[in-house]
Coordinates of C-alpha atoms in Angstrom, one line a residue:
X1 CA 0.0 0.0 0.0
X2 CA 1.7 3.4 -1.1
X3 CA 2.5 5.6 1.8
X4 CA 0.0 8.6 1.2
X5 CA 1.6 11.0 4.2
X6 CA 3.1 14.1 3.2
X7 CA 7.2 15.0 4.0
X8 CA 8.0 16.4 6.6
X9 CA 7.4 20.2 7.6
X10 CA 4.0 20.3 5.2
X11 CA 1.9 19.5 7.9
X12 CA 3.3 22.7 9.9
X13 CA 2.1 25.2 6.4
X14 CA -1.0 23.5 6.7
X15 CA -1.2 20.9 3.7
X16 CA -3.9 18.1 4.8
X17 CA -3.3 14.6 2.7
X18 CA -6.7 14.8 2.0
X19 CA -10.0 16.1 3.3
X20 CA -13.9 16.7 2.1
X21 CA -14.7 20.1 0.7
X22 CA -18.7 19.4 0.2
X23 CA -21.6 17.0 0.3
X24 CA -23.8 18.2 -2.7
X25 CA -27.7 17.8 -2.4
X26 CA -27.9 13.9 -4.2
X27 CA -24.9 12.9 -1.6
X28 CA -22.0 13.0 -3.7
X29 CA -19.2 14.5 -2.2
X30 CA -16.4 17.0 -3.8
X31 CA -12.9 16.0 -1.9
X32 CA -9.7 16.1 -2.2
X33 CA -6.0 13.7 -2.0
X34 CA -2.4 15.3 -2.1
X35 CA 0.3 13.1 -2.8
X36 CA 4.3 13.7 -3.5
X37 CA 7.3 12.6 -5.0
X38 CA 10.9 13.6 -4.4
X39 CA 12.9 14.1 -7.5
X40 CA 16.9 12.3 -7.2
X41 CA 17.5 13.3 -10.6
X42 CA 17.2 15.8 -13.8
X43 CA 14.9 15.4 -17.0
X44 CA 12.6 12.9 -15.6
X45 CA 8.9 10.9 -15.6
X46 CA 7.9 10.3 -12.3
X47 CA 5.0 7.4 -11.9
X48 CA 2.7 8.9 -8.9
X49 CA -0.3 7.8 -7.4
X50 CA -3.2 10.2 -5.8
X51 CA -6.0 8.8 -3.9
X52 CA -9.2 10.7 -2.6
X53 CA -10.1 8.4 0.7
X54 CA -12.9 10.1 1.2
X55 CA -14.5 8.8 -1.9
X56 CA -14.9 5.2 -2.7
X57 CA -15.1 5.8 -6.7
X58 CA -14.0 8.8 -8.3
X59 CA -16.9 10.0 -11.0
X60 CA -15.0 13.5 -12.4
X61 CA -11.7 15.1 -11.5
X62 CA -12.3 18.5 -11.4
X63 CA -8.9 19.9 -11.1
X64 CA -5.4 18.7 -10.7
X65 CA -2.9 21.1 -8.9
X66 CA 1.2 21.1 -9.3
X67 CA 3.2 22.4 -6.7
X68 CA 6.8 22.5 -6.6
X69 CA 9.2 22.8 -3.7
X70 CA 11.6 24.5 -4.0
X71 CA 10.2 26.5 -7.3
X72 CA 12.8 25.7 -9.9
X73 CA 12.8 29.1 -12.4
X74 CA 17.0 28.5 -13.8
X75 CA 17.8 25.5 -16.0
X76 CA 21.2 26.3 -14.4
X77 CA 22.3 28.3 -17.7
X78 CA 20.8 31.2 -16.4
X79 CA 17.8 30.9 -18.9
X80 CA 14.2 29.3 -17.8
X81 CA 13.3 25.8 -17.9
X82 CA 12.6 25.0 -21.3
X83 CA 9.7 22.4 -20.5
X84 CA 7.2 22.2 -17.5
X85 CA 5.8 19.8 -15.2
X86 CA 2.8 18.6 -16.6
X87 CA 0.6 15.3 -16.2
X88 CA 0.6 12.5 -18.8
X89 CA -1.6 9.5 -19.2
X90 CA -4.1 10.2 -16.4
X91 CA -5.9 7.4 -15.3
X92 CA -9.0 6.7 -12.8
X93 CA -9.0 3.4 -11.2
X94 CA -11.5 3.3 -8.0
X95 CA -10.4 6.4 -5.8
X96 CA -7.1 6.7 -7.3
X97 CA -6.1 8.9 -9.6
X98 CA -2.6 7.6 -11.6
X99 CA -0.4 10.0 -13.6
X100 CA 2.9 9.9 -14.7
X101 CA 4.6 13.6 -14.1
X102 CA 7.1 14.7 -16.8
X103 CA 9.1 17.8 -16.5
X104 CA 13.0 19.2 -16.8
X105 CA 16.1 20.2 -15.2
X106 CA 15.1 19.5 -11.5
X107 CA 17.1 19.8 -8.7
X108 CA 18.0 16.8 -6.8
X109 CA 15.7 17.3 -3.3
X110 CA 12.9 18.7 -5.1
X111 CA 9.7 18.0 -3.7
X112 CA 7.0 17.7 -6.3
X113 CA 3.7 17.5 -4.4
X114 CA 0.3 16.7 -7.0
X115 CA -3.4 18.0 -5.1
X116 CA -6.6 15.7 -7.5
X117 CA -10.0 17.2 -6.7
X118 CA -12.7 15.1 -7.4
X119 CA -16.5 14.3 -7.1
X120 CA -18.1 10.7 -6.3
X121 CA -19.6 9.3 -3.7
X122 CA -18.7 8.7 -0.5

């Protein structure tokens, strides 16, 4: 089972590994499941997994949210990044959300950390 807890000193800036944000009037609930991956290495795909406890089957993602710590704005030439983290082959399976995260010229110790908002039932 993947460890779904969030590195250390997110807790203290508030981050929550996951949470429900509403109960809608036909019961369906709109929640939420963070989950992160520490980069070793530069130019890379990063296999991650996010799932939304709260739910037992996710219907609709409704947004998916990148953050990166520390922010990474110098491919170390002086010049931006020439690519950006995105998502690539999504993919819904229950109340997890798979994605495999593409992006260049990290720093080793970067933290990438991906939020998946979602509806379903509970």
């Amino acid at each position: 089972m993947p460890d779904f807890r969030l590195p250390t000193g997110y807790l203290a800036k508030g981050w929550k590994s996951h949470d429900q944000i509403a109960t809608l009037q036909d019961g369906r609930v709109v929640a939420y499941g963070v989950n992160w991956v520490q980069t070793t290495y530069t130019n890379a795909c990063h296999v991650l997994n996010v799932c939304v406890p709260d739910l037992r089957m996710i219907e609709y993602v409704l947004q998916v949210q990148f953050t990166e710590d520390p922010i990474n704005c110098d491919a170390g030439d002086g010049n931006p990044p020439y690519g950006v983290l995105q998502a690539k082959n999504k993919k819904i399976t229950g109340n997890v959300v798979g994605m495999t995260l593409t992006g260049v010229t990290y720093s080793t110790g970067t933290t990438l950390l991906v939020e998946v908002i979602a509806i379903g039932p509970p």
